[in-house]
């Protein structure tokens, strides 16, 4: 099983950079039976929590542990308005699902969620240098998380996506990871996995439910904002090298480590969601008629500089 080991090694390296540890390290320290308890204690690296596949709801496409924990620790007063109803959790989840299906996840992250007379902020924005202490404190209350081998399908419960990234339980990116040591790469095998093996009828992979989907290996990264079966169109998300395609050599790690060391930091993701991602179309347009834009690496880099 060398290919599994090698692909797991890449997953583990990304997870460790984002969270400060990895499932492999937690298992060696605590044993599989205590993994959930141990995972909750860690938020190192780039400030992500370790997500656990069993916390994911395939029906609503959310990490329920992070979703409810975020609301309970930041907006209990708003939850109290609904908690007198027996079905208050179901009411929130159904409303969330309807709004995402109609408008996409970006609107929820930017404008929040209204349920009856309660309003929930679903993402606290990145503070400026001049921002108040409360704005800075709120941003730190966001719960970014990374879940490996996530079982996303209601119809095929054993089918997995290599990694999914969440903000406050809401998915913003999926990743299919390949490793050249296995004879596979992102451009061919990662993209083909999305095009031919991933069921886009499942909630997580609906258009607008995630902001971006990455196919990545140790040398190159590709991205798309819309999974459309065999017609899915991927764009390179590479740095370029010698005025050409690809990525330059990286003496301290993988050529693509900028993805998880730079682009996917909490601050960078927040900045992208606030200032770079666009959902073009009229409010009256069906979601499928709109166009979702995620910046190419160089577009983002130039604007930031």
Short mmCIF file of C-alpha atoms in Angstrom, two decimals:
data_model
loop_
_atom_site.label_atom_id
_atom_site.label_comp_id
_atom_site.label_asym_id
_atom_site.label_seq_id
_atom_site.Cartn_x
_atom_site.Cartn_y
_atom_site.Cartn_z
CA UNK A 1 0.00 0.00 0.00
CA UNK A 2 2.78 2.54 -0.70
CA UNK A 3 0.55 4.91 -2.66
CA UNK A 4 -1.83 5.29 0.26
CA UNK A 5 1.06 5.99 2.59
CA UNK A 6 2.53 8.61 0.27
CA UNK A 7 -0.77 10.40 -0.30
CA UNK A 8 -1.42 10.32 3.41
CA UNK A 9 1.98 11.88 3.96
CA UNK A 10 1.02 14.90 1.82
CA UNK A 11 -2.34 15.20 3.61
CA UNK A 12 -0.59 14.98 6.94
CA UNK A 13 1.94 17.67 6.01
CA UNK A 14 -0.84 20.08 5.00
CA UNK A 15 -2.88 19.26 8.09
CA UNK A 16 0.11 19.81 10.37
CA UNK A 17 0.86 23.22 8.84
CA UNK A 18 -2.75 24.35 9.18
CA UNK A 19 -3.45 22.93 12.65
CA UNK A 20 -0.08 22.43 14.32
CA UNK A 21 -0.52 18.67 14.53
CA UNK A 22 -1.90 15.74 12.51
CA UNK A 23 -4.19 12.77 13.00
CA UNK A 24 -1.14 10.51 12.92
CA UNK A 25 0.45 12.43 15.80
CA UNK A 26 -2.78 12.45 17.81
CA UNK A 27 -3.23 8.72 17.39
CA UNK A 28 0.30 8.07 18.56
CA UNK A 29 -0.24 10.25 21.63
CA UNK A 30 -3.76 9.36 22.67
CA UNK A 31 -5.01 6.32 20.83
CA UNK A 32 -7.87 6.33 18.37
CA UNK A 33 -10.53 6.25 21.10
CA UNK A 34 -9.49 9.67 22.45
CA UNK A 35 -8.89 11.37 19.12
CA UNK A 36 -11.92 13.68 19.39
CA UNK A 37 -10.89 14.90 22.83
CA UNK A 38 -7.30 15.46 21.75
CA UNK A 39 -8.25 17.20 18.50
CA UNK A 40 -10.34 19.76 20.39
CA UNK A 41 -7.28 20.83 22.38
CA UNK A 42 -5.22 21.80 19.34
CA UNK A 43 -5.37 24.99 17.33
CA UNK A 44 -1.75 25.56 16.44
CA UNK A 45 -0.01 26.02 13.11
CA UNK A 46 -2.05 28.48 11.07
CA UNK A 47 -4.83 28.47 13.65
CA UNK A 48 -7.10 25.73 12.28
CA UNK A 49 -8.90 23.08 14.28
CA UNK A 50 -8.60 19.46 13.22
CA UNK A 51 -11.94 18.41 11.81
CA UNK A 52 -13.23 14.85 12.21
CA UNK A 53 -15.16 13.11 9.41
CA UNK A 54 -17.87 11.92 11.80
CA UNK A 55 -18.79 15.54 12.61
CA UNK A 56 -19.77 16.21 8.99
CA UNK A 57 -23.43 16.23 7.94
CA UNK A 58 -23.63 15.13 4.31
CA UNK A 59 -27.25 16.32 4.12
CA UNK A 60 -26.48 19.91 5.13
CA UNK A 61 -22.80 19.90 4.06
CA UNK A 62 -21.55 21.38 7.34
CA UNK A 63 -19.23 20.38 10.15
CA UNK A 64 -21.85 20.30 12.90
CA UNK A 65 -19.35 20.33 15.78
CA UNK A 66 -17.72 23.55 14.61
CA UNK A 67 -21.01 25.11 13.43
CA UNK A 68 -22.84 24.75 16.74
CA UNK A 69 -19.77 25.45 18.87
CA UNK A 70 -19.19 28.73 17.00
CA UNK A 71 -22.79 29.88 17.46
CA UNK A 72 -22.97 28.79 21.10
CA UNK A 73 -19.74 30.59 22.06
CA UNK A 74 -20.32 33.79 20.06
CA UNK A 75 -24.08 34.34 19.71
CA UNK A 76 -25.90 32.57 22.52
CA UNK A 77 -28.35 35.47 22.88
CA UNK A 78 -29.55 34.95 19.31
CA UNK A 79 -29.80 31.19 19.81
CA UNK A 80 -31.90 31.77 22.95
CA UNK A 81 -34.54 33.49 20.81
CA UNK A 82 -35.15 30.18 19.04
CA UNK A 83 -34.39 27.60 21.71
CA UNK A 84 -37.89 27.73 23.19
CA UNK A 85 -38.98 25.83 20.05
CA UNK A 86 -38.55 22.05 20.08
CA UNK A 87 -37.18 21.94 16.54
CA UNK A 88 -34.91 24.99 16.79
CA UNK A 89 -31.79 23.25 15.47
CA UNK A 90 -33.66 21.80 12.51
CA UNK A 91 -35.17 25.21 11.78
CA UNK A 92 -31.71 26.81 11.64
CA UNK A 93 -30.26 24.06 9.45
CA UNK A 94 -33.20 24.06 7.02
CA UNK A 95 -33.06 27.84 6.71
CA UNK A 96 -29.30 27.71 6.16
CA UNK A 97 -29.70 25.05 3.48
CA UNK A 98 -32.43 26.97 1.64
CA UNK A 99 -30.44 30.20 1.63
CA UNK A 100 -27.25 28.53 0.39
CA UNK A 101 -29.15 26.72 -2.38
CA UNK A 102 -30.68 30.02 -3.45
CA UNK A 103 -27.77 32.46 -3.00
CA UNK A 104 -24.59 30.43 -2.38
CA UNK A 105 -22.26 30.24 0.60
CA UNK A 106 -20.61 33.61 -0.07
CA UNK A 107 -23.77 35.54 0.81
CA UNK A 108 -24.09 33.66 4.11
CA UNK A 109 -20.48 34.40 5.03
CA UNK A 110 -20.83 38.08 4.17
CA UNK A 111 -24.38 38.87 5.29
CA UNK A 112 -25.15 36.22 7.89
CA UNK A 113 -28.30 34.19 8.40
CA UNK A 114 -31.76 35.34 9.52
CA UNK A 115 -34.03 32.80 11.21
CA UNK A 116 -37.33 34.24 12.48
CA UNK A 117 -36.30 37.19 14.68
CA UNK A 118 -32.73 35.95 15.21
CA UNK A 119 -29.75 37.09 13.15
CA UNK A 120 -26.53 35.08 13.09
CA UNK A 121 -23.18 36.40 11.93
CA UNK A 122 -21.53 33.44 10.21
CA UNK A 123 -18.08 34.96 9.70
CA UNK A 124 -16.22 37.71 11.53
CA UNK A 125 -14.21 39.87 9.13
CA UNK A 126 -10.45 40.35 9.15
CA UNK A 127 -9.57 43.44 11.23
CA UNK A 128 -7.53 46.33 9.93
CA UNK A 129 -4.56 47.70 11.86
CA UNK A 130 -6.84 50.50 13.09
CA UNK A 131 -9.74 48.19 14.03
CA UNK A 132 -11.08 48.13 17.57
CA UNK A 133 -10.16 45.42 20.03
CA UNK A 134 -13.65 43.92 19.76
CA UNK A 135 -13.29 43.45 15.98
CA UNK A 136 -9.90 41.83 16.48
CA UNK A 137 -11.30 39.60 19.21
CA UNK A 138 -14.25 38.58 17.05
CA UNK A 139 -11.98 37.51 14.21
CA UNK A 140 -10.09 35.21 16.56
CA UNK A 141 -13.41 33.58 17.45
CA UNK A 142 -13.82 32.28 13.90
CA UNK A 143 -13.32 28.51 13.85
CA UNK A 144 -11.32 27.48 10.80
CA UNK A 145 -10.96 23.70 10.44
CA UNK A 146 -9.53 21.07 8.11
CA UNK A 147 -11.04 17.59 7.70
CA UNK A 148 -9.28 14.74 5.94
CA UNK A 149 -10.93 11.83 4.11
CA UNK A 150 -14.34 13.42 4.37
CA UNK A 151 -17.28 11.21 3.41
CA UNK A 152 -19.50 13.64 1.54
CA UNK A 153 -22.04 11.43 -0.23
CA UNK A 154 -25.51 10.46 0.99
CA UNK A 155 -25.76 7.79 -1.73
CA UNK A 156 -22.26 6.32 -1.48
CA UNK A 157 -21.29 6.67 2.19
CA UNK A 158 -17.77 5.27 1.69
CA UNK A 159 -16.78 7.80 -1.00
CA UNK A 160 -14.25 10.35 0.31
CA UNK A 161 -12.70 13.68 -0.61
CA UNK A 162 -9.10 14.06 0.51
CA UNK A 163 -9.53 17.30 2.44
CA UNK A 164 -12.24 19.91 3.05
CA UNK A 165 -11.66 23.28 4.72
CA UNK A 166 -14.34 25.01 6.78
CA UNK A 167 -15.07 28.36 8.44
CA UNK A 168 -17.37 28.03 11.43
CA UNK A 169 -18.57 24.71 10.08
CA UNK A 170 -19.31 26.05 6.58
CA UNK A 171 -17.18 24.58 3.76
CA UNK A 172 -15.18 27.00 1.63
CA UNK A 173 -12.72 24.70 -0.19
CA UNK A 174 -12.31 21.06 -1.17
CA UNK A 175 -8.97 19.50 -2.12
CA UNK A 176 -8.02 16.38 -4.06
CA UNK A 177 -4.35 15.65 -3.37
CA UNK A 178 -1.95 13.60 -5.45
CA UNK A 179 1.68 12.66 -4.99
CA UNK A 180 4.18 12.10 -7.81
CA UNK A 181 5.67 9.23 -5.84
CA UNK A 182 2.45 7.32 -6.56
CA UNK A 183 2.67 7.95 -10.30
CA UNK A 184 -0.24 10.39 -10.14
CA UNK A 185 -0.47 14.16 -10.49
CA UNK A 186 -2.96 16.98 -10.06
CA UNK A 187 -3.23 17.99 -13.71
CA UNK A 188 -4.37 14.57 -14.90
CA UNK A 189 -5.47 12.41 -12.01
CA UNK A 190 -6.66 15.08 -9.57
CA UNK A 191 -8.77 16.81 -12.20
CA UNK A 192 -10.11 13.52 -13.53
CA UNK A 193 -11.17 12.55 -10.04
CA UNK A 194 -13.34 15.66 -9.81
CA UNK A 195 -14.63 15.28 -13.37
CA UNK A 196 -15.52 11.60 -13.38
CA UNK A 197 -15.57 10.21 -9.83
CA UNK A 198 -17.14 12.93 -7.70
CA UNK A 199 -20.94 13.09 -7.52
CA UNK A 200 -21.90 16.74 -8.07
CA UNK A 201 -25.51 16.01 -7.11
CA UNK A 202 -24.38 15.75 -3.47
CA UNK A 203 -24.92 18.91 -1.38
CA UNK A 204 -21.22 19.61 -0.68
CA UNK A 205 -20.41 19.75 -4.40
CA UNK A 206 -23.39 21.85 -5.50
CA UNK A 207 -22.35 25.02 -7.30
CA UNK A 208 -21.92 27.85 -4.80
CA UNK A 209 -21.77 25.58 -1.74
CA UNK A 210 -17.95 25.84 -1.71
CA UNK A 211 -16.00 28.82 -2.97
CA UNK A 212 -13.21 26.83 -4.66
CA UNK A 213 -12.06 23.28 -5.43
CA UNK A 214 -8.32 22.54 -5.64
CA UNK A 215 -6.52 19.67 -7.37
CA UNK A 216 -2.98 19.73 -6.01
CA UNK A 217 0.18 17.67 -5.88
CA UNK A 218 3.71 18.41 -4.70
CA UNK A 219 4.52 20.34 -7.90
CA UNK A 220 1.36 22.06 -9.19
CA UNK A 221 -2.07 23.36 -8.14
CA UNK A 222 -5.23 23.74 -10.23
CA UNK A 223 -8.56 25.23 -9.23
CA UNK A 224 -12.19 25.56 -10.29
CA UNK A 225 -15.21 27.29 -8.78
CA UNK A 226 -17.78 25.08 -10.54
CA UNK A 227 -17.79 21.30 -10.73
CA UNK A 228 -19.66 20.29 -13.86
CA UNK A 229 -18.78 16.65 -14.47
CA UNK A 230 -16.64 16.02 -17.54
CA UNK A 231 -17.09 19.66 -18.60
CA UNK A 232 -15.40 21.02 -15.46
CA UNK A 233 -12.83 23.68 -16.39
CA UNK A 234 -9.72 24.01 -14.23
CA UNK A 235 -7.31 26.95 -14.15
CA UNK A 236 -3.70 26.77 -12.94
CA UNK A 237 -3.06 28.24 -9.49
CA UNK A 238 0.73 28.23 -9.82
CA UNK A 239 3.44 30.81 -9.20
CA UNK A 240 5.08 30.36 -12.60
CA UNK A 241 8.74 29.64 -13.21
CA UNK A 242 11.27 31.26 -15.58
CA UNK A 243 8.46 33.21 -17.28
CA UNK A 244 6.62 29.97 -17.88
CA UNK A 245 4.16 27.63 -16.23
CA UNK A 246 4.60 25.52 -13.09
CA UNK A 247 6.34 26.46 -9.86
CA UNK A 248 9.94 27.25 -8.95
CA UNK A 249 12.05 24.81 -6.90
CA UNK A 250 11.53 25.06 -3.16
CA UNK A 251 14.63 24.09 -1.19
CA UNK A 252 12.69 23.93 2.09
CA UNK A 253 9.75 21.79 0.96
CA UNK A 254 7.26 21.02 -1.78
CA UNK A 255 6.93 23.37 -4.74
CA UNK A 256 3.26 23.87 -3.84
CA UNK A 257 3.71 24.56 -0.13
CA UNK A 258 2.74 28.22 -0.76
CA UNK A 259 -0.85 26.96 -0.97
CA UNK A 260 -1.08 25.86 2.65
CA UNK A 261 1.69 28.08 4.07
CA UNK A 262 0.50 31.35 2.49
CA UNK A 263 -2.82 31.22 0.63
CA UNK A 264 -4.77 29.15 3.17
CA UNK A 265 -3.80 30.98 6.35
CA UNK A 266 -6.82 32.32 8.23
CA UNK A 267 -5.87 35.91 7.46
CA UNK A 268 -5.36 35.19 3.76
CA UNK A 269 -8.63 33.28 3.39
CA UNK A 270 -10.53 36.06 5.15
CA UNK A 271 -8.94 38.65 2.87
CA UNK A 272 -9.84 36.59 -0.22
CA UNK A 273 -13.47 36.18 0.86
CA UNK A 274 -13.84 39.85 1.72
CA UNK A 275 -12.12 41.41 -1.27
CA UNK A 276 -11.44 38.97 -4.12
CA UNK A 277 -14.24 36.43 -4.51
CA UNK A 278 -17.15 37.59 -6.69
CA UNK A 279 -20.53 36.07 -7.45
CA UNK A 280 -21.64 37.88 -10.61
CA UNK A 281 -25.26 37.98 -11.67
CA UNK A 282 -28.56 39.59 -10.75
CA UNK A 283 -30.27 38.81 -7.44
CA UNK A 284 -33.20 37.52 -9.48
CA UNK A 285 -30.98 35.08 -11.43
CA UNK A 286 -30.98 31.42 -10.49
CA UNK A 287 -27.76 30.39 -8.77
CA UNK A 288 -26.83 28.18 -11.73
CA UNK A 289 -26.90 31.25 -14.01
CA UNK A 290 -24.38 33.19 -11.95
CA UNK A 291 -20.59 33.14 -12.24
CA UNK A 292 -18.31 32.61 -9.24
CA UNK A 293 -14.84 34.11 -9.48
CA UNK A 294 -11.87 33.08 -7.35
CA UNK A 295 -8.61 34.99 -7.96
CA UNK A 296 -5.68 33.45 -9.78
CA UNK A 297 -2.56 33.51 -7.63
CA UNK A 298 -0.91 36.35 -9.54
CA UNK A 299 -4.05 38.50 -9.52
CA UNK A 300 -4.21 38.18 -5.76
CA UNK A 301 -0.47 38.73 -5.29
CA UNK A 302 -0.35 41.90 -7.40
CA UNK A 303 -3.34 43.49 -5.69
CA UNK A 304 -1.99 42.70 -2.22
CA UNK A 305 1.39 44.18 -3.05
#
